[in-house]
Amino acid sequence: MNGYHSPDEGDTETGKEETAGGKQQRPSKESASRTKAADGAENAVAAAAGGGTPRDRLASNSRTRQRIDTLKKNRPPFPWFGMDIGGTLVKLVYFEPKDITAEEEQEEVENLKSIRKYLTSNVAYGSTGIRDVHLELKDLTLCGRKGNLHFIRFPTQDMPAFIQMGRDKHFSSLHTTLCATGGGAYKFEPDFREMADLQLLKLDELDCLIKGVLYIDSVKFNGHSECYYFENPTDPVQCQKKPYNLENPYPLLLVNIGSGVSILAVYSKDNYKRVTGTSLGGGTFLGLCCLLTGCSTFEEALEMATRGESTTVDKLVRDIYGGDYERFGLPGWAVASSFGNMMCKEKRESICKEDLARATLVTITNNIGSITRMCALNENIDRVVFVGNFLRINTLSMKLLAYAMDYWSKGQLKALFLEHEGYFGSVGALLELLNPT
């Protein structure tokens, strides 16, 4: 049954009234006449007020109750999760209901209470799990229930510990469906089944990505715009982050930067294609930084990059021409060869680890920007939305992409970004749990 069930909703009203003696008494003709007259007067007043007759209102209320009952029967049991198991990070969204009735709370099993308390009362789980409190969506209505949506991430290498936690908390006893997307949904499926007695509902990651992007943008970010862009991205003083209205977004180019990169041309919510991609993504940046600098985390690599100078590592156009290459409009500051200065022993000895981290970041970002621009030209699309966890706390890359899109397209391309960066796949998985296609 894919974890769906139809909970008992209690006895419904029959609409029948009994007398004290247990039998209905037949009204007299006079009584019936008075009742009919009163009903007629009440109906006339209600109609004059524009509210319809009581009979109409009863029918309307009945239809509303039927819709609510249908919604309840089609709703999956709590807890509601969506999971995106990527090559580097696992992204998890959890819906915390805030409208639990006293009756529901009394019937709620201890396992469910324990899971909700554990997830919502902590901001860190172990040494590597993080709840991104600043991204929490509050007072959201999903499938007729009101609550908050929480965003949690942890390294994919810690997936065995997560599965063990699910086993320890007897997650399988809750009879819920665990919707998962990303390559890890396939890779770890046997572990979920054998270690925790859990069945995964595997979903296509690109379908989930697009569904999640469109949904989060439609509900807004706690009253604020989800989408934004950078004005004057290379000017430290004039640079401003500004909201962007993504209404009627089609067509758009969606660039998902995770461990690798996928570029999608989206023409409607149901019509998209994967144009191309590149293996040089966030995983490449972190892997190379670990090798070149000895760092061990994404945060550490980015911190080093912010303090470094890539021009000591890269060979620029001006290093070759002594200035601009005017014939083809190449400015002297443009990178001619990434890491090109490292063939010289003296320059290798003069650079620091921070320079290497910065050059690695610039190399990966420039490559993504170049491929994206070519795809936009080929598809005749002028709006580009960048998402993915490579952009998390990575303002450097976002500003580089914003400037590159604008500069090399002569103002024709606009780089757009989203607040929830890498969580859209997991949101799409959650939506599939609640509205299975």
mmCIF file of N, CA and C in Angstrom, residues 125-218:
data_model
loop_
_atom_site.group_PDB
_atom_site.id
_atom_site.type_symbol
_atom_site.label_atom_id
_atom_site.label_comp_id
_atom_site.label_asym_id
_atom_site.label_seq_id
_atom_site.Cartn_x
_atom_site.Cartn_y
_atom_site.Cartn_z
ATOM 1 N N TYR A 125 23.370 17.085 14.669
ATOM 2 C CA TYR A 125 23.144 15.669 14.918
ATOM 3 C C TYR A 125 24.487 14.959 14.781
ATOM 4 N N GLY A 126 25.020 14.498 15.901
ATOM 5 C CA GLY A 126 26.357 13.939 15.862
ATOM 6 C C GLY A 126 27.359 15.042 15.558
ATOM 7 N N SER A 127 28.435 14.677 14.885
ATOM 8 C CA SER A 127 29.484 15.658 14.579
ATOM 9 C C SER A 127 29.328 16.291 13.198
ATOM 10 N N THR A 128 28.443 15.735 12.352
ATOM 11 C CA THR A 128 28.383 16.225 10.967
ATOM 12 C C THR A 128 26.989 16.606 10.485
ATOM 13 N N GLY A 129 25.936 16.185 11.184
ATOM 14 C CA GLY A 129 24.580 16.522 10.757
ATOM 15 C C GLY A 129 24.200 17.933 11.185
ATOM 16 N N ILE A 130 23.605 18.693 10.277
ATOM 17 C CA ILE A 130 23.266 20.093 10.545
ATOM 18 C C ILE A 130 21.829 20.369 10.112
ATOM 19 N N ARG A 131 21.070 21.061 10.989
ATOM 20 C CA ARG A 131 19.766 21.590 10.577
ATOM 21 C C ARG A 131 19.950 23.065 10.252
ATOM 22 N N ASP A 132 19.657 23.421 9.013
ATOM 23 C CA ASP A 132 19.819 24.813 8.573
ATOM 24 C C ASP A 132 18.614 25.625 9.043
ATOM 25 N N VAL A 133 18.720 26.105 10.282
ATOM 26 C CA VAL A 133 17.605 26.803 10.918
ATOM 27 C C VAL A 133 17.191 28.041 10.121
ATOM 28 N N HIS A 134 18.162 28.722 9.515
ATOM 29 C CA HIS A 134 17.848 29.954 8.785
ATOM 30 C C HIS A 134 17.004 29.705 7.538
ATOM 31 N N LEU A 135 16.904 28.446 7.105
ATOM 32 C CA LEU A 135 16.110 28.120 5.917
ATOM 33 C C LEU A 135 14.711 27.604 6.245
ATOM 34 N N GLU A 136 14.410 27.414 7.514
ATOM 35 C CA GLU A 136 13.128 26.844 7.918
ATOM 36 C C GLU A 136 11.950 27.640 7.343
ATOM 37 N N LEU A 137 10.992 26.920 6.766
ATOM 38 C CA LEU A 137 9.768 27.538 6.246
ATOM 39 C C LEU A 137 8.667 27.377 7.293
ATOM 40 N N LYS A 138 8.110 28.495 7.744
ATOM 41 C CA LYS A 138 7.158 28.464 8.840
ATOM 42 C C LYS A 138 5.721 28.658 8.351
ATOM 43 N N ASP A 139 4.803 28.088 9.139
ATOM 44 C CA ASP A 139 3.354 28.234 8.869
ATOM 45 C C ASP A 139 3.000 27.832 7.441
ATOM 46 N N LEU A 140 3.512 26.686 7.048
ATOM 47 C CA LEU A 140 3.258 26.155 5.709
ATOM 48 C C LEU A 140 2.061 25.208 5.777
ATOM 49 N N THR A 141 1.238 25.205 4.744
ATOM 50 C CA THR A 141 0.131 24.246 4.665
ATOM 51 C C THR A 141 0.449 23.203 3.600
ATOM 52 N N LEU A 142 0.521 21.962 4.041
ATOM 53 C CA LEU A 142 0.802 20.852 3.132
ATOM 54 C C LEU A 142 -0.254 19.777 3.339
ATOM 55 N N CYS A 143 -0.918 19.425 2.268
ATOM 56 C CA CYS A 143 -1.899 18.339 2.303
ATOM 57 C C CYS A 143 -2.935 18.571 3.418
ATOM 58 N N GLY A 144 -3.325 19.834 3.593
ATOM 59 C CA GLY A 144 -4.338 20.155 4.582
ATOM 60 C C GLY A 144 -3.843 20.288 6.004
ATOM 61 N N ARG A 145 -2.531 20.118 6.233
ATOM 62 C CA ARG A 145 -1.967 20.258 7.575
ATOM 63 C C ARG A 145 -1.037 21.465 7.633
ATOM 64 N N LYS A 146 -1.043 22.153 8.787
ATOM 65 C CA LYS A 146 -0.186 23.317 8.968
ATOM 66 C C LYS A 146 1.020 22.951 9.814
ATOM 67 N N GLY A 147 2.183 23.495 9.418
ATOM 68 C CA GLY A 147 3.385 23.186 10.173
ATOM 69 C C GLY A 147 4.600 23.895 9.615
ATOM 70 N N ASN A 148 5.763 23.454 10.055
ATOM 71 C CA ASN A 148 7.037 24.033 9.637
ATOM 72 C C ASN A 148 7.845 23.005 8.854
ATOM 73 N N LEU A 149 8.582 23.477 7.869
ATOM 74 C CA LEU A 149 9.412 22.589 7.058
ATOM 75 C C LEU A 149 10.877 22.814 7.442
ATOM 76 N N HIS A 150 11.531 21.728 7.878
ATOM 77 C CA HIS A 150 12.913 21.798 8.347
ATOM 78 C C HIS A 150 13.860 21.223 7.290
ATOM 79 N N PHE A 151 15.075 21.784 7.257
ATOM 80 C CA PHE A 151 16.066 21.414 6.247
ATOM 81 C C PHE A 151 17.333 20.917 6.946
ATOM 82 N N ILE A 152 17.685 19.667 6.655
ATOM 83 C CA ILE A 152 18.781 18.989 7.359
ATOM 84 C C ILE A 152 19.737 18.389 6.339
ATOM 85 N N ARG A 153 21.024 18.437 6.642
ATOM 86 C CA ARG A 153 22.033 17.865 5.734
ATOM 87 C C ARG A 153 23.121 17.154 6.538
ATOM 88 N N PHE A 154 23.714 16.161 5.894
ATOM 89 C CA PHE A 154 24.871 15.479 6.475
ATOM 90 C C PHE A 154 25.645 14.793 5.351
ATOM 91 N N PRO A 155 26.933 14.521 5.554
ATOM 92 C CA PRO A 155 27.743 13.907 4.494
ATOM 93 C C PRO A 155 27.224 12.522 4.120
ATOM 94 N N THR A 156 27.252 12.219 2.849
ATOM 95 C CA THR A 156 26.779 10.925 2.367
ATOM 96 C C THR A 156 27.568 9.776 2.987
ATOM 97 N N GLN A 157 28.823 10.028 3.318
ATOM 98 C CA GLN A 157 29.639 8.974 3.918
ATOM 99 C C GLN A 157 29.114 8.539 5.295
ATOM 100 N N ASP A 158 28.236 9.357 5.887
ATOM 101 C CA ASP A 158 27.657 9.014 7.183
ATOM 102 C C ASP A 158 26.289 8.347 7.056
ATOM 103 N N MET A 159 25.915 7.950 5.856
ATOM 104 C CA MET A 159 24.628 7.309 5.655
ATOM 105 C C MET A 159 24.438 6.050 6.522
ATOM 106 N N PRO A 160 25.460 5.194 6.707
ATOM 107 C CA PRO A 160 25.264 4.027 7.585
ATOM 108 C C PRO A 160 24.819 4.414 8.991
ATOM 109 N N ALA A 161 25.353 5.519 9.524
ATOM 110 C CA ALA A 161 24.952 5.961 10.868
ATOM 111 C C ALA A 161 23.505 6.422 10.867
ATOM 112 N N PHE A 162 23.070 7.068 9.775
ATOM 113 C CA PHE A 162 21.681 7.519 9.663
ATOM 114 C C PHE A 162 20.732 6.318 9.619
ATOM 115 N N ILE A 163 21.093 5.313 8.845
ATOM 116 C CA ILE A 163 20.257 4.118 8.749
ATOM 117 C C ILE A 163 20.182 3.416 10.104
ATOM 118 N N GLN A 164 21.299 3.374 10.821
ATOM 119 C CA GLN A 164 21.323 2.763 12.151
ATOM 120 C C GLN A 164 20.415 3.526 13.114
ATOM 121 N N MET A 165 20.404 4.848 12.994
ATOM 122 C CA MET A 165 19.523 5.653 13.837
ATOM 123 C C MET A 165 18.062 5.317 13.551
ATOM 124 N N GLY A 166 17.738 5.157 12.257
ATOM 125 C CA GLY A 166 16.382 4.770 11.885
ATOM 126 C C GLY A 166 15.992 3.434 12.483
ATOM 127 N N ARG A 167 16.961 2.538 12.549
ATOM 128 C CA ARG A 167 16.699 1.232 13.152
ATOM 129 C C ARG A 167 16.500 1.359 14.666
ATOM 130 N N ASP A 168 17.377 2.143 15.312
ATOM 131 C CA ASP A 168 17.292 2.304 16.770
ATOM 132 C C ASP A 168 15.987 2.956 17.202
ATOM 133 N N LYS A 169 15.478 3.864 16.365
ATOM 134 C CA LYS A 169 14.229 4.560 16.692
ATOM 135 C C LYS A 169 13.001 3.827 16.131
ATOM 136 N N HIS A 170 13.215 2.593 15.639
ATOM 137 C CA HIS A 170 12.128 1.731 15.155
ATOM 138 C C HIS A 170 11.274 2.449 14.105
ATOM 139 N N PHE A 171 11.958 3.070 13.169
ATOM 140 C CA PHE A 171 11.270 3.850 12.135
ATOM 141 C C PHE A 171 10.320 2.979 11.318
ATOM 142 N N SER A 172 10.691 1.741 11.090
ATOM 143 C CA SER A 172 9.876 0.864 10.241
ATOM 144 C C SER A 172 8.508 0.584 10.855
ATOM 145 N N SER A 173 8.378 0.716 12.175
ATOM 146 C CA SER A 173 7.099 0.443 12.831
ATOM 147 C C SER A 173 6.055 1.510 12.529
ATOM 148 N N LEU A 174 6.479 2.646 11.969
ATOM 149 C CA LEU A 174 5.551 3.741 11.699
ATOM 150 C C LEU A 174 4.811 3.564 10.381
ATOM 151 N N HIS A 175 5.227 2.588 9.584
ATOM 152 C CA HIS A 175 4.536 2.262 8.326
ATOM 153 C C HIS A 175 4.437 3.456 7.391
ATOM 154 N N THR A 176 5.454 4.278 7.353
ATOM 155 C CA THR A 176 5.465 5.422 6.461
ATOM 156 C C THR A 176 6.288 5.100 5.220
ATOM 157 N N THR A 177 6.049 5.862 4.171
ATOM 158 C CA THR A 177 6.836 5.710 2.950
ATOM 159 C C THR A 177 8.010 6.671 3.000
ATOM 160 N N LEU A 178 9.196 6.184 2.729
ATOM 161 C CA LEU A 178 10.389 7.026 2.701
ATOM 162 C C LEU A 178 10.724 7.321 1.243
ATOM 163 N N CYS A 179 10.382 8.516 0.805
ATOM 164 C CA CYS A 179 10.626 8.899 -0.584
ATOM 165 C C CYS A 179 12.039 9.446 -0.719
ATOM 166 N N ALA A 180 12.791 8.909 -1.644
ATOM 167 C CA ALA A 180 14.196 9.303 -1.804
ATOM 168 C C ALA A 180 14.532 9.473 -3.271
ATOM 169 N N THR A 181 15.405 10.434 -3.530
ATOM 170 C CA THR A 181 15.891 10.675 -4.878
ATOM 171 C C THR A 181 17.403 10.784 -4.837
ATOM 172 N N GLY A 182 18.024 10.980 -6.001
ATOM 173 C CA GLY A 182 19.473 11.014 -6.077
ATOM 174 C C GLY A 182 20.042 9.620 -6.283
ATOM 175 N N GLY A 183 21.288 9.562 -6.703
ATOM 176 C CA GLY A 183 21.918 8.267 -6.964
ATOM 177 C C GLY A 183 21.974 7.369 -5.752
ATOM 178 N N GLY A 184 22.086 7.971 -4.568
ATOM 179 C CA GLY A 184 22.173 7.186 -3.345
ATOM 180 C C GLY A 184 20.908 6.426 -3.018
ATOM 181 N N ALA A 185 19.766 6.845 -3.575
ATOM 182 C CA ALA A 185 18.525 6.112 -3.352
ATOM 183 C C ALA A 185 18.639 4.699 -3.913
ATOM 184 N N TYR A 186 19.427 4.547 -4.954
ATOM 185 C CA TYR A 186 19.674 3.227 -5.546
ATOM 186 C C TYR A 186 20.830 2.531 -4.832
ATOM 187 N N LYS A 187 21.878 3.283 -4.563
ATOM 188 C CA LYS A 187 23.070 2.694 -3.949
ATOM 189 C C LYS A 187 22.791 2.135 -2.553
ATOM 190 N N PHE A 188 22.013 2.880 -1.759
ATOM 191 C CA PHE A 188 21.799 2.495 -0.362
ATOM 192 C C PHE A 188 20.496 1.739 -0.123
ATOM 193 N N GLU A 189 19.733 1.470 -1.181
ATOM 194 C CA GLU A 189 18.456 0.779 -0.998
ATOM 195 C C GLU A 189 18.611 -0.562 -0.269
ATOM 196 N N PRO A 190 19.590 -1.408 -0.627
ATOM 197 C CA PRO A 190 19.745 -2.671 0.107
ATOM 198 C C PRO A 190 20.061 -2.461 1.586
ATOM 199 N N ASP A 191 20.825 -1.421 1.906
ATOM 200 C CA ASP A 191 21.169 -1.149 3.311
ATOM 201 C C ASP A 191 19.935 -0.738 4.102
ATOM 202 N N PHE A 192 19.083 0.095 3.520
ATOM 203 C CA PHE A 192 17.845 0.478 4.193
ATOM 204 C C PHE A 192 16.982 -0.751 4.464
ATOM 205 N N ARG A 193 16.910 -1.626 3.485
ATOM 206 C CA ARG A 193 16.055 -2.810 3.610
ATOM 207 C C ARG A 193 16.618 -3.798 4.629
ATOM 208 N N GLU A 194 17.919 -4.060 4.558
ATOM 209 C CA GLU A 194 18.515 -5.109 5.398
ATOM 210 C C GLU A 194 18.826 -4.628 6.812
ATOM 211 N N MET A 195 19.261 -3.379 6.962
ATOM 212 C CA MET A 195 19.662 -2.884 8.274
ATOM 213 C C MET A 195 18.494 -2.335 9.087
ATOM 214 N N ALA A 196 17.528 -1.704 8.403
ATOM 215 C CA ALA A 196 16.463 -1.013 9.141
ATOM 216 C C ALA A 196 15.064 -1.468 8.747
ATOM 217 N N ASP A 197 14.948 -2.472 7.877
ATOM 218 C CA ASP A 197 13.643 -2.968 7.435
ATOM 219 C C ASP A 197 12.798 -1.846 6.838
ATOM 220 N N LEU A 198 13.446 -0.979 6.050
ATOM 221 C CA LEU A 198 12.771 0.157 5.434
ATOM 222 C C LEU A 198 12.796 0.033 3.913
ATOM 223 N N GLN A 199 11.652 0.333 3.300
ATOM 224 C CA GLN A 199 11.551 0.323 1.851
ATOM 225 C C GLN A 199 11.604 1.763 1.337
ATOM 226 N N LEU A 200 12.436 2.001 0.334
ATOM 227 C CA LEU A 200 12.520 3.322 -0.275
ATOM 228 C C LEU A 200 11.634 3.386 -1.513
ATOM 229 N N LEU A 201 10.960 4.529 -1.667
ATOM 230 C CA LEU A 201 10.286 4.814 -2.934
ATOM 231 C C LEU A 201 11.237 5.701 -3.719
ATOM 232 N N LYS A 202 11.871 5.141 -4.752
ATOM 233 C CA LYS A 202 12.918 5.848 -5.501
ATOM 234 C C LYS A 202 12.282 6.729 -6.575
ATOM 235 N N LEU A 203 12.783 7.966 -6.636
ATOM 236 C CA LEU A 203 12.225 8.954 -7.557
ATOM 237 C C LEU A 203 13.320 9.559 -8.422
ATOM 238 N N ASP A 204 12.966 9.977 -9.622
ATOM 239 C CA ASP A 204 13.940 10.583 -10.528
ATOM 240 C C ASP A 204 14.419 11.921 -9.969
ATOM 241 N N GLU A 205 15.728 12.119 -9.934
ATOM 242 C CA GLU A 205 16.266 13.309 -9.268
ATOM 243 C C GLU A 205 15.973 14.603 -10.027
ATOM 244 N N LEU A 206 15.929 14.563 -11.348
ATOM 245 C CA LEU A 206 15.680 15.795 -12.088
ATOM 246 C C LEU A 206 14.200 16.194 -12.032
ATOM 247 N N ASP A 207 13.301 15.205 -12.027
ATOM 248 C CA ASP A 207 11.880 15.503 -11.813
ATOM 249 C C ASP A 207 11.682 16.172 -10.455
ATOM 250 N N CYS A 208 12.313 15.603 -9.434
ATOM 251 C CA CYS A 208 12.182 16.141 -8.076
ATOM 252 C C CYS A 208 12.793 17.536 -7.975
ATOM 253 N N LEU A 209 13.914 17.737 -8.639
ATOM 254 C CA LEU A 209 14.587 19.038 -8.611
ATOM 255 C C LEU A 209 13.663 20.136 -9.127
ATOM 256 N N ILE A 210 13.083 19.930 -10.296
ATOM 257 C CA ILE A 210 12.225 20.950 -10.905
ATOM 258 C C ILE A 210 10.960 21.164 -10.084
ATOM 259 N N LYS A 211 10.360 20.060 -9.628
ATOM 260 C CA LYS A 211 9.154 20.174 -8.809
ATOM 261 C C LYS A 211 9.443 20.972 -7.526
ATOM 262 N N GLY A 212 10.597 20.711 -6.911
ATOM 263 C CA GLY A 212 10.964 21.414 -5.686
ATOM 264 C C GLY A 212 11.230 22.890 -5.912
ATOM 265 N N VAL A 213 11.925 23.219 -6.994
ATOM 266 C CA VAL A 213 12.215 24.629 -7.317
ATOM 267 C C VAL A 213 10.922 25.409 -7.509
ATOM 268 N N LEU A 214 10.013 24.874 -8.308
ATOM 269 C CA LEU A 214 8.772 25.586 -8.609
ATOM 270 C C LEU A 214 7.893 25.730 -7.370
ATOM 271 N N TYR A 215 7.882 24.700 -6.526
ATOM 272 C CA TYR A 215 7.050 24.772 -5.322
ATOM 273 C C TYR A 215 7.590 25.808 -4.334
ATOM 274 N N ILE A 216 8.876 25.732 -3.999
ATOM 275 C CA ILE A 216 9.445 26.655 -3.008
ATOM 276 C C ILE A 216 9.323 28.094 -3.491
ATOM 277 N N ASP A 217 9.541 28.328 -4.780
ATOM 278 C CA ASP A 217 9.397 29.696 -5.290
ATOM 279 C C ASP A 217 7.950 30.169 -5.183
ATOM 280 N N SER A 218 6.986 29.256 -5.337
ATOM 281 C CA SER A 218 5.578 29.642 -5.298
ATOM 282 C C SER A 218 5.104 29.985 -3.887
#
